[in-house]
Structures are given as structure tokens and as C-alpha cells.
Coordinates of N, CA and C and ligand atoms in Angstrom, one line a residue:
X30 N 0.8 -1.2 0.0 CA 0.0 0.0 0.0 C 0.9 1.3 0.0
X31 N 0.8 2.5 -0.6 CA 1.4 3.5 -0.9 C 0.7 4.2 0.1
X32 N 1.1 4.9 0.7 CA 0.3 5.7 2.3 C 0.4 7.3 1.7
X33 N -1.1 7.4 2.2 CA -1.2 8.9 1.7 C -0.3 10.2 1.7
X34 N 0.3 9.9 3.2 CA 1.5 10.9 3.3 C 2.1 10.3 4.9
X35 N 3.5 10.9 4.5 CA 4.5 10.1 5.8 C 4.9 11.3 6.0
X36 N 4.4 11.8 7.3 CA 5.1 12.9 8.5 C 6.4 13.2 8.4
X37 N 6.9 14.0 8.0 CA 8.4 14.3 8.0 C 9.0 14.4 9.4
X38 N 10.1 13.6 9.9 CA 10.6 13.3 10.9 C 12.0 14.5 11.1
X39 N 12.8 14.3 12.0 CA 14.1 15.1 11.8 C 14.8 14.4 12.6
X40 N 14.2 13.6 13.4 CA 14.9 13.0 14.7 C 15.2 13.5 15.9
X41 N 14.9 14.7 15.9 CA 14.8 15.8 17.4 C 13.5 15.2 18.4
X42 N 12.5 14.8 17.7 CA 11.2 14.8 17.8 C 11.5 14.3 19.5
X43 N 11.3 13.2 19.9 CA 11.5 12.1 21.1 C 12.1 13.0 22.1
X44 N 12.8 13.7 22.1 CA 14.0 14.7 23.3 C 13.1 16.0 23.7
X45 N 13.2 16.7 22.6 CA 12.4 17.7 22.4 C 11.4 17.5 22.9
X46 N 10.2 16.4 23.1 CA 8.6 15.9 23.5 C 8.8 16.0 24.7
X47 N 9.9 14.9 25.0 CA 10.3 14.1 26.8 C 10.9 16.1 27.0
X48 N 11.3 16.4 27.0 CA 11.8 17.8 27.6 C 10.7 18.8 27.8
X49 N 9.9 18.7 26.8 CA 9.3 19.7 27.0 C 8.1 19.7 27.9
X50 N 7.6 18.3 28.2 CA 6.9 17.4 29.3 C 7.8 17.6 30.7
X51 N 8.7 16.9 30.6 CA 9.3 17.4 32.1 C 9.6 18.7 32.6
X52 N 9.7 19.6 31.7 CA 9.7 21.3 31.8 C 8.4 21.6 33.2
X53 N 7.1 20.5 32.8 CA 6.4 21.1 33.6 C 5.0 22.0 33.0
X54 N 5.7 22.5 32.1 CA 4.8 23.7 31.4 C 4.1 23.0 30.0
X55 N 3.4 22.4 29.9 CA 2.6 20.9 28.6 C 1.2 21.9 28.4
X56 N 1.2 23.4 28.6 CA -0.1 24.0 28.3 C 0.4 24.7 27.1
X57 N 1.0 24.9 26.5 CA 1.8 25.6 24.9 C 2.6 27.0 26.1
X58 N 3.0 27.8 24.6 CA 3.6 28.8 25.1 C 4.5 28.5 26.5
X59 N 5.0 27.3 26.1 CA 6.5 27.2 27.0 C 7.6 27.6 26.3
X60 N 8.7 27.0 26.8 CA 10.1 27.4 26.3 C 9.9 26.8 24.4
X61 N 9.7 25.6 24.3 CA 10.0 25.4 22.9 C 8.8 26.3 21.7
X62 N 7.9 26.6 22.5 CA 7.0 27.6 21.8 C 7.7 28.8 21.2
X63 N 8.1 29.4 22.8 CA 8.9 30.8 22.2 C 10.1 30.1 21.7
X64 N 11.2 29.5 21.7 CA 11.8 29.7 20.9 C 11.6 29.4 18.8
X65 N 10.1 28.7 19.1 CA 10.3 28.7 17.6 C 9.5 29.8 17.0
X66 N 8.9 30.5 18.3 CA 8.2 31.9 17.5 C 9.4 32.7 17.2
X67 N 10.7 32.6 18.1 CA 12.0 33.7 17.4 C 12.6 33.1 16.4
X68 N 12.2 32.4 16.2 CA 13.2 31.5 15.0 C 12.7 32.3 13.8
X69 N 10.8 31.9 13.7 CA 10.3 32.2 12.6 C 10.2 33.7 12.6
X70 N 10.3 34.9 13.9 CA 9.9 36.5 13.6 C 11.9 36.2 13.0
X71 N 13.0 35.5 13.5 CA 14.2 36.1 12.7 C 14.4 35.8 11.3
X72 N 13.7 34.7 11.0 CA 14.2 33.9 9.2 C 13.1 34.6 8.5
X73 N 11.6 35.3 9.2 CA 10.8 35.7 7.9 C 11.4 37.3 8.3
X74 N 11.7 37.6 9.2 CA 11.5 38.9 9.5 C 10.3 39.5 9.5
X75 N 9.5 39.4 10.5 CA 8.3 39.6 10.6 C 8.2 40.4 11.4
X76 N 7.4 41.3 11.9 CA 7.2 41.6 13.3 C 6.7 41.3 14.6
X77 N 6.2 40.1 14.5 CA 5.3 39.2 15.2 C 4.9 37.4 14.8
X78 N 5.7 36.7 14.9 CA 4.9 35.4 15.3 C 4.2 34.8 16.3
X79 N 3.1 34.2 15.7 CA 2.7 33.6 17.0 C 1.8 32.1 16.4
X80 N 2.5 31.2 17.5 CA 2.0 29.8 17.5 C -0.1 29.9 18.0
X81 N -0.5 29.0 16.9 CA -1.7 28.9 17.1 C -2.2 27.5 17.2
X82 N -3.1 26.4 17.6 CA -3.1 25.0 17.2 C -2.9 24.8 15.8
X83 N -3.6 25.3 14.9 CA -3.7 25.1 13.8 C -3.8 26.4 12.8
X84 N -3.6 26.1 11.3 CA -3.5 27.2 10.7 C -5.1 27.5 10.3
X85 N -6.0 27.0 10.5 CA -7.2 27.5 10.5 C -7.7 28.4 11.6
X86 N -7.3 28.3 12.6 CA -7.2 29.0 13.6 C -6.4 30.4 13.6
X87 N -5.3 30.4 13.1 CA -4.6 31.1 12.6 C -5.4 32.5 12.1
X88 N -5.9 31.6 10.7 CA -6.9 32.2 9.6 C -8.0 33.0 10.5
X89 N -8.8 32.2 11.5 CA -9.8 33.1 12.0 C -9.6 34.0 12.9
X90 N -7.7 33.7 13.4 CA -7.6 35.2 14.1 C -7.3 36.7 13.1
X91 N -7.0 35.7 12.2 CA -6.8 37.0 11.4 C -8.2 37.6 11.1
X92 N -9.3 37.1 10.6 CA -10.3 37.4 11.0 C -11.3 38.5 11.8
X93 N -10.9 37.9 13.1 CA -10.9 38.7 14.1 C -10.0 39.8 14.1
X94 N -8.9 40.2 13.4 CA -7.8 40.7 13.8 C -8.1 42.4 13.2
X95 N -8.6 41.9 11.2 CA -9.3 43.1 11.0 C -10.5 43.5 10.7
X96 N -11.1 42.7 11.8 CA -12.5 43.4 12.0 C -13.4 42.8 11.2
X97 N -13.2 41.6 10.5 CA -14.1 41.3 9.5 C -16.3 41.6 10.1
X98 N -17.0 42.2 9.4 CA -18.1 42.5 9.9 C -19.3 41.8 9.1
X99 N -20.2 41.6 9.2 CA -21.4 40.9 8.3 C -21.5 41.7 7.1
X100 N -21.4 41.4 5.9 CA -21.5 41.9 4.4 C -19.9 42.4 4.5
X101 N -18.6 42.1 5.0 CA -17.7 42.4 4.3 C -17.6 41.7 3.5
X102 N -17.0 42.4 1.9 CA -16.0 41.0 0.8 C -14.9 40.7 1.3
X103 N -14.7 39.4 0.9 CA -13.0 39.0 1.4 C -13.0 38.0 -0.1
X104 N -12.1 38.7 -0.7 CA -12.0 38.1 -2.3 C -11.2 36.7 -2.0
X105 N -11.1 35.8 -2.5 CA -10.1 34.4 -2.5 C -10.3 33.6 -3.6
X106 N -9.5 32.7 -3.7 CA -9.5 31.6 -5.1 C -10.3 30.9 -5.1
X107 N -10.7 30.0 -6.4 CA -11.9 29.4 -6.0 C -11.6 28.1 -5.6
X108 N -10.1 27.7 -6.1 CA -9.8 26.6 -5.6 C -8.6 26.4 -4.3
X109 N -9.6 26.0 -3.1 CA -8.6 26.3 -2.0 C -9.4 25.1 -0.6
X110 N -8.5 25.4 0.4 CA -9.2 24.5 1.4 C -10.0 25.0 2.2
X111 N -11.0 24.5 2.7 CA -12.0 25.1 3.2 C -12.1 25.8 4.3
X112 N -10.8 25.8 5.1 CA -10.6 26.9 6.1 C -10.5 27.9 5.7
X113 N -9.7 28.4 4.6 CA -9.8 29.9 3.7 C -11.0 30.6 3.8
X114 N -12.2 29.8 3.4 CA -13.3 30.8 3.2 C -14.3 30.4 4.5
X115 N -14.1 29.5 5.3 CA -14.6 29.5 6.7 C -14.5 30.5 7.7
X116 N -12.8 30.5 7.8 CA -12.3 31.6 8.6 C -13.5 33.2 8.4
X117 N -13.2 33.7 7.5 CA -14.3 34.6 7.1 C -15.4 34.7 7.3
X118 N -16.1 33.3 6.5 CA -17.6 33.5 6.5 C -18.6 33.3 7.8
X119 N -17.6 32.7 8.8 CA -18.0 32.5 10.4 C -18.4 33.8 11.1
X120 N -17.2 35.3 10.6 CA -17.6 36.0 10.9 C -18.6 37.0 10.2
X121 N -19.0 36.5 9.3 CA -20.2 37.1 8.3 C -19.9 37.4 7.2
X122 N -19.0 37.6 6.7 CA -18.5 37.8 5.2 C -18.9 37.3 4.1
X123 N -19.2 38.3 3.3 CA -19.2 37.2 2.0 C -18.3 37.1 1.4
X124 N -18.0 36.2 0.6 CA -16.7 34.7 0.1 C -17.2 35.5 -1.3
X125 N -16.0 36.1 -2.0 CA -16.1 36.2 -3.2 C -14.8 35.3 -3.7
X126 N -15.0 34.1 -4.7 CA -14.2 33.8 -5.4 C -13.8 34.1 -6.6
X127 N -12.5 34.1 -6.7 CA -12.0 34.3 -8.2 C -11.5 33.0 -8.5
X128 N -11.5 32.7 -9.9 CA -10.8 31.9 -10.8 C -9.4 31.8 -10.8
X129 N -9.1 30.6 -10.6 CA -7.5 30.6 -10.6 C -7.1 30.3 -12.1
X130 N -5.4 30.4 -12.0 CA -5.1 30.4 -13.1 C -4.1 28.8 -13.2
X131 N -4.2 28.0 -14.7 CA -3.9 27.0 -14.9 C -3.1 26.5 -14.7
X132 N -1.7 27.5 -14.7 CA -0.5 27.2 -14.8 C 0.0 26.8 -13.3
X133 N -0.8 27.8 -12.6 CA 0.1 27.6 -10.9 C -0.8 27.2 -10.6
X134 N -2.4 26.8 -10.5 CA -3.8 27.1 -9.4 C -3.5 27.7 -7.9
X135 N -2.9 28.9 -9.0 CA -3.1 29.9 -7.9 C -4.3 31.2 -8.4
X136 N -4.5 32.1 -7.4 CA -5.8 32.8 -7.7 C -5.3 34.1 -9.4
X137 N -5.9 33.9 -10.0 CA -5.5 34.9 -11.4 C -5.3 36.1 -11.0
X138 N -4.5 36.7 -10.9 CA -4.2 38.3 -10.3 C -5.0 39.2 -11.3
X139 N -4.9 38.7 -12.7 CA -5.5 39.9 -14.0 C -7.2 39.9 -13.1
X140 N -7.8 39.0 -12.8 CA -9.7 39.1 -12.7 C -9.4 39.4 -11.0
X141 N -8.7 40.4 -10.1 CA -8.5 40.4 -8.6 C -9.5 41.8 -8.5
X142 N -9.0 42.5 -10.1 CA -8.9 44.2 -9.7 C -10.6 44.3 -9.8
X143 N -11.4 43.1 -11.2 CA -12.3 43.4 -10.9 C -13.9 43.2 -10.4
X144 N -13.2 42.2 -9.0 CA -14.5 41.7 -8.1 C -14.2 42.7 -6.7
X145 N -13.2 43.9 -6.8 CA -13.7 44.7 -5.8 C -14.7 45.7 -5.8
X146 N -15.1 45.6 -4.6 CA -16.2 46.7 -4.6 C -16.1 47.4 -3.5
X147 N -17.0 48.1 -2.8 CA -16.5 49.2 -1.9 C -16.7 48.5 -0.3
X148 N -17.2 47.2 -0.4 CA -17.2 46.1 0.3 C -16.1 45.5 0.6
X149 N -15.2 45.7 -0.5 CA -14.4 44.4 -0.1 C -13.3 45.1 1.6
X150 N -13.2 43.7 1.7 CA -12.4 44.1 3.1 C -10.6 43.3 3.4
X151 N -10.8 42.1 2.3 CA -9.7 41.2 2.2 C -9.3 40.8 1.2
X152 N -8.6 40.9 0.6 CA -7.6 39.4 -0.4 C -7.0 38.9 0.5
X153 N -7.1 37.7 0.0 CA -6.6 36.3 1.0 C -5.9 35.3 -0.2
X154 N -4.6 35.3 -0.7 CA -4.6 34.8 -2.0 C -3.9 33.3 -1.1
X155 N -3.8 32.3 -1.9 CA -3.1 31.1 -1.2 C -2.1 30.5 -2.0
X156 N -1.5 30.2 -1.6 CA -0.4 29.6 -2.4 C 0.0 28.2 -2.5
X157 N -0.9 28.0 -3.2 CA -0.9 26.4 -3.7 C -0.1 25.5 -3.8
X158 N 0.2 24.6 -3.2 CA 1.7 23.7 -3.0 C 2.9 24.2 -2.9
X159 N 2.9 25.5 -1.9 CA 4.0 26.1 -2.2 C 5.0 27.2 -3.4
X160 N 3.5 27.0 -4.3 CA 4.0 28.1 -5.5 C 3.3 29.4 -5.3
X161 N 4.3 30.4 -5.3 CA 4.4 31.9 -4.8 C 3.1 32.5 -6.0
X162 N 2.0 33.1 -5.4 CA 1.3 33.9 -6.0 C 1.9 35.0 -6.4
X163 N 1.1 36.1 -7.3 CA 1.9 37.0 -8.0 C 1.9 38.1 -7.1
X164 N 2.4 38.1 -6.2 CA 2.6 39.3 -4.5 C 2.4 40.6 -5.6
X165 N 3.5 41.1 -6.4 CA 3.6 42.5 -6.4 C 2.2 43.1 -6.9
X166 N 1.4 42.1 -7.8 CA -0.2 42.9 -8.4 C -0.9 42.5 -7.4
X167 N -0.5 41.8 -6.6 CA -2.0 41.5 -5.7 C -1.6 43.0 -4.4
X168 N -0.3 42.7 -4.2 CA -0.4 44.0 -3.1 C 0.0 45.5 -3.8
X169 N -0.3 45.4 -5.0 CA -0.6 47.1 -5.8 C -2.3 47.2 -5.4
X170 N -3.2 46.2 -5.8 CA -4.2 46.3 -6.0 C -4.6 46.5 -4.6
X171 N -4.7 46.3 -3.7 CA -4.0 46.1 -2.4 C -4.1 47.7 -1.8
X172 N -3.2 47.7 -2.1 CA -2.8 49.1 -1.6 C -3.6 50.0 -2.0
X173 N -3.9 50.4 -3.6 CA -4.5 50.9 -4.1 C -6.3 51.2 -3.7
X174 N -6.4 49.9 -3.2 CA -7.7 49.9 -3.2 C -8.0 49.8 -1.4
X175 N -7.1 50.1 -0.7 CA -7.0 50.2 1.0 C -7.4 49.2 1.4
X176 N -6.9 47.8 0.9 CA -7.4 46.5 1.6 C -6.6 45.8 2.3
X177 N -6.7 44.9 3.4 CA -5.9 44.0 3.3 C -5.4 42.5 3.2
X178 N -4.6 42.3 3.0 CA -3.9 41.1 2.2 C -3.7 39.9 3.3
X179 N -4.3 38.7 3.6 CA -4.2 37.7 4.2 C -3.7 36.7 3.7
X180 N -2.4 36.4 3.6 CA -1.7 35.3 3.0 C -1.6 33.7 3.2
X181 N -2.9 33.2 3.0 CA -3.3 31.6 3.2 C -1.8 30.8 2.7
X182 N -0.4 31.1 3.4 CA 0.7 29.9 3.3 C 0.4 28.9 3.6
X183 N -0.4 28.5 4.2 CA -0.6 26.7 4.8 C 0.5 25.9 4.2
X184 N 0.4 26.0 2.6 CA 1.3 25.4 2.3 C 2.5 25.5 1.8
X185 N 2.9 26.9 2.2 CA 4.2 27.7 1.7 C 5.1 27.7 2.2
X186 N 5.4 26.9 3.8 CA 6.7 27.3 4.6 C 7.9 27.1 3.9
X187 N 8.5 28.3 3.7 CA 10.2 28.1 4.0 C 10.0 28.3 2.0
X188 N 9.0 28.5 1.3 CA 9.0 28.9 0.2 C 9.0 30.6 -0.1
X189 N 9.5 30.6 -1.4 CA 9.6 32.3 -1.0 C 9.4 33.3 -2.6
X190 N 8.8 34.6 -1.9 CA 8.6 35.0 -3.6 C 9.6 36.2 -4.1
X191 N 10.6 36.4 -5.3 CA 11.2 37.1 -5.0 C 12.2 37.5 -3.8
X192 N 12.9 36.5 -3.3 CA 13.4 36.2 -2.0 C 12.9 36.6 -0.7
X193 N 11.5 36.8 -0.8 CA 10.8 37.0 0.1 C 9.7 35.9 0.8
X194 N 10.4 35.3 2.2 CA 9.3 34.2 2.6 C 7.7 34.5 1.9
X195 N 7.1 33.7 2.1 CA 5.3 33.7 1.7 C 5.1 33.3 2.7
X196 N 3.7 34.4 3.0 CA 3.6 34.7 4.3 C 4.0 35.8 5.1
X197 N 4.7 36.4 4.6 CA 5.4 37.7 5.2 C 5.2 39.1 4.2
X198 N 4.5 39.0 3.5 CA 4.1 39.8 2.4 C 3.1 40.7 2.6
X199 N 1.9 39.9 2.7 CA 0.7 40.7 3.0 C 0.8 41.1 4.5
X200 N -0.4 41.5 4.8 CA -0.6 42.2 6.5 C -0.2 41.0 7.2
X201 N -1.0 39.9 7.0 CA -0.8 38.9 7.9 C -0.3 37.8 6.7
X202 N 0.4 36.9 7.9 CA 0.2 35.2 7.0 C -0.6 34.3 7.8
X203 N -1.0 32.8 7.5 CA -1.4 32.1 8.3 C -0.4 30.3 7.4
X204 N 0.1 29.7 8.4 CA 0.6 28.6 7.7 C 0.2 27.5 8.7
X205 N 0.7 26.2 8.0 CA -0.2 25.2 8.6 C 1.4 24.3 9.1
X206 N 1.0 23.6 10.2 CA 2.2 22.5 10.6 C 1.1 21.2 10.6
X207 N 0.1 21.0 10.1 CA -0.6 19.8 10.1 C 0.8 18.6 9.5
X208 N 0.0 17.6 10.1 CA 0.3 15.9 9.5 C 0.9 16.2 8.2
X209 N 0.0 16.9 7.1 CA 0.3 16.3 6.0 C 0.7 18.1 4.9
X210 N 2.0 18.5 5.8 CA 2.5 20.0 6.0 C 4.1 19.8 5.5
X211 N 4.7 19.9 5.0 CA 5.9 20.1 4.6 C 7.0 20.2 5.6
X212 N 6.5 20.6 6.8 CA 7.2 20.9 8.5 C 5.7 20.2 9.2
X213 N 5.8 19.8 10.4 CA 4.9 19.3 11.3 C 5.1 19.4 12.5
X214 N 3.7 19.6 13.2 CA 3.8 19.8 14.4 C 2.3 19.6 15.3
X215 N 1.6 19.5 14.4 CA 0.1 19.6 14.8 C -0.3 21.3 15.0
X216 N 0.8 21.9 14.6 CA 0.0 23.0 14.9 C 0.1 24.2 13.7
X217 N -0.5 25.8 13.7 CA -0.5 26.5 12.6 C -0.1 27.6 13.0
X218 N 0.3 28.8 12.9 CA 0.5 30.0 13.4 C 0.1 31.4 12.1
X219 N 0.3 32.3 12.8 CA -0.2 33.5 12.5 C 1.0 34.2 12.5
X220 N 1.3 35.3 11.5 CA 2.3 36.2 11.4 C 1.4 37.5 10.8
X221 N 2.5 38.4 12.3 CA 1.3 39.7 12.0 C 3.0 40.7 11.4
X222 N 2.8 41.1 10.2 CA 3.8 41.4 9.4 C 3.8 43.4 9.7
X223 N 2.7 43.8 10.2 CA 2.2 45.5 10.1 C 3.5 46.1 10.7
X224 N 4.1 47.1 10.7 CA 5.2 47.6 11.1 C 4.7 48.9 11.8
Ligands
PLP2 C1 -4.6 26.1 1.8 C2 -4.9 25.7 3.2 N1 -5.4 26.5 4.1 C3 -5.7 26.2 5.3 C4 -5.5 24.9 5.7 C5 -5.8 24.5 7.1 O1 -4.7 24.1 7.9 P1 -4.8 23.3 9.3 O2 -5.1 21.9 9.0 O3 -3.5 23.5 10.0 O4 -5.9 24.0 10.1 C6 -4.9 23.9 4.9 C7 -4.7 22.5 5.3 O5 -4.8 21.6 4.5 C8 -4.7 24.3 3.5 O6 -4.2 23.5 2.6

């Protein structure tokens, strides 16, 4: 049988577990928490990491973060995982999707500029297996149009656009450490990038 996906290992795992259990502190936000929130605010250069259980969680803090309100737009791809347009639509939003494009399925940047309306409140673009969406038109349009940019990495860690991590681009990122995650951990985090 060919197994759907095998956990990437490093071999720290066992030491790291046992230690961080005898520490005492097994509620998160112990020692190996912060140190991997300074790892990731020094390699993305971010202003803020922060560990979340999962990157859907992540997603709804961002959410919460800018205010999402009942009838805001939050533009996104059409092909994506279902946390993307959850996160949002939990807090009332409507889910505008755009069409992705063939080559990457990632969201078409040319059809972004025109599903805004005076509604919209987010682009949330995702980066599909790791391949870098088109950052510089999505955060012109962006800018231009006083929105902000939620960068669904789930599946981007340690990928980058323009030598720039993904995920550290827009206002916020959200990435995923699930099972079946390029890095693992069971968990997702949130990066608040605003300076
Ligand atoms: C694009 C995308 N967004 C969000 C998520 C949710 O991640 P998590 O399972 O860490 O909540 C996933 C997970 O598959 C994903 O692929």
C-alpha cells in the first residue's frame, strides 16, 4: 500500500517531547513555543509570530484581527481548502471567489482588480503547494484599493517570492504545521507582518 502521506521526521522529535513534558509547562507557550516563534519572527523577518493550534485557527484570528463584519467582501481563489473561506464566512462575510489560473492554481491576479467593490475588506490569496502567488499585483491592488492582504501559506513554509518568505508579504500570514505539511507539528500560526 502506498500511504497517503508520511510525517516528516528530523529525529529531534523524542527529546524535544520528553523535555518539554518534564519542563512542567505541557499548556503551549512554553520554552520550545517561544523559541520557535523567534526563529520564525528572525528567518521571515516579521514583526510578530505567533504559534496557534492550527492554521485555521490562525486564519480566524486574522479574522478577528481586521474586524471582519457581516456583508464584508473577502476576495479568495476558487480553488482552496475550506478553512480559507470559513475563517471569514464565520464572521459574516461574503466569500467572493475568483478563478484561478492554470499554470500555478493559484488565484488569477489579471480578474482580482475586478471583483472589488466598496465592500471588499480582504484578499486572501493562497499559495498552492507552495508556489508563490503574484505578490507584487495582488499588493498594488491592495494598496490601491486600502485593503488587506491575508496570505493563506498553509502550504508555503520556507518557500519564497522574490526572495521573500510567503507569508510575510501581506498584513498577515497564516501557515499550517498539520500531519500532512511540509514541516509538522500539529500546529499553525499566525504572522502579524504590520510595522
Ligand atoms: C490552503 C490551506 N489553508 C488552510 C489549511 C488548514 O490548515 P490546518 O489543518 O493547519 O488548520 C490547509 C490545510 O490543508 C490548507 O491546505
Amino acid at each position: 500500500m502506498i500511504p497517503f502521506n508520511v510525517p516528516p521526521y528530523t529525529g529531534n522529535e523524542d527529546q524535544y517531547v520528553l523535555a518539554a513534558m518534564r519542563s512542567k509547562k505541557i499548556s503551549g507557550d512554553g520554552e520550545y513555543s517561544k523559541r520557535c516563534q523567534k526563529w520564525f519572527e528572525g528567518n521571515l523577518n516579521c514583526a510578530a509570530a505567533l504559534l496557534t493550534p492550527s492554521c485555521t485557527q490562525a486564519l480566524e484570528m486574522a479574522a478577528l484581527l481586521i474586524d471582519i463584519q457581516p456583508g464584508d467582501e473577502v476576495i479568495m481563489p476558487s480553488y482552496t481548502f475550506v478553512s480559507t473561506a470559513n475563517a471569514f464566512a464565520l464572521r459574516g462575510a461574503k466569500i467572493v471567489f475568483v478563478d484561478i489560473r492554470p499554470d500555478t492554481m493559484n488565484i488569477d491576479e489579471s480578474l482580482i482588480e475586478s471583483a472589488i467593490t466598496p465592500r471588499t475588506k480582504a484578499i486572501v490569496p493562497v499559495h498552492y503547494a507552495g508556489i508563490a502567488c503574484e505578490m507584487d499585483a495582488i499588493m498594488d491592488i491592495a494598496s490601491h484599493y486600502r485593503v488587506f492582504v491575508i496570505e493563506d501559506a498553509a502550504q508555503g513554509i520556507m518557500s519564497t517570492y522574490k526572495n521573500r518568505p510567503l507569508g510575510s508579504i501581506g498584513h498577515m500570514g497564516a501557515y499550517s504545521f498539520h500531519e500532512t505539511k511540509n514541516c509538522t507539528s500539529g500546529g499553525g500560526w499566525l504572522v502579524d507582518y504590520q510595522r
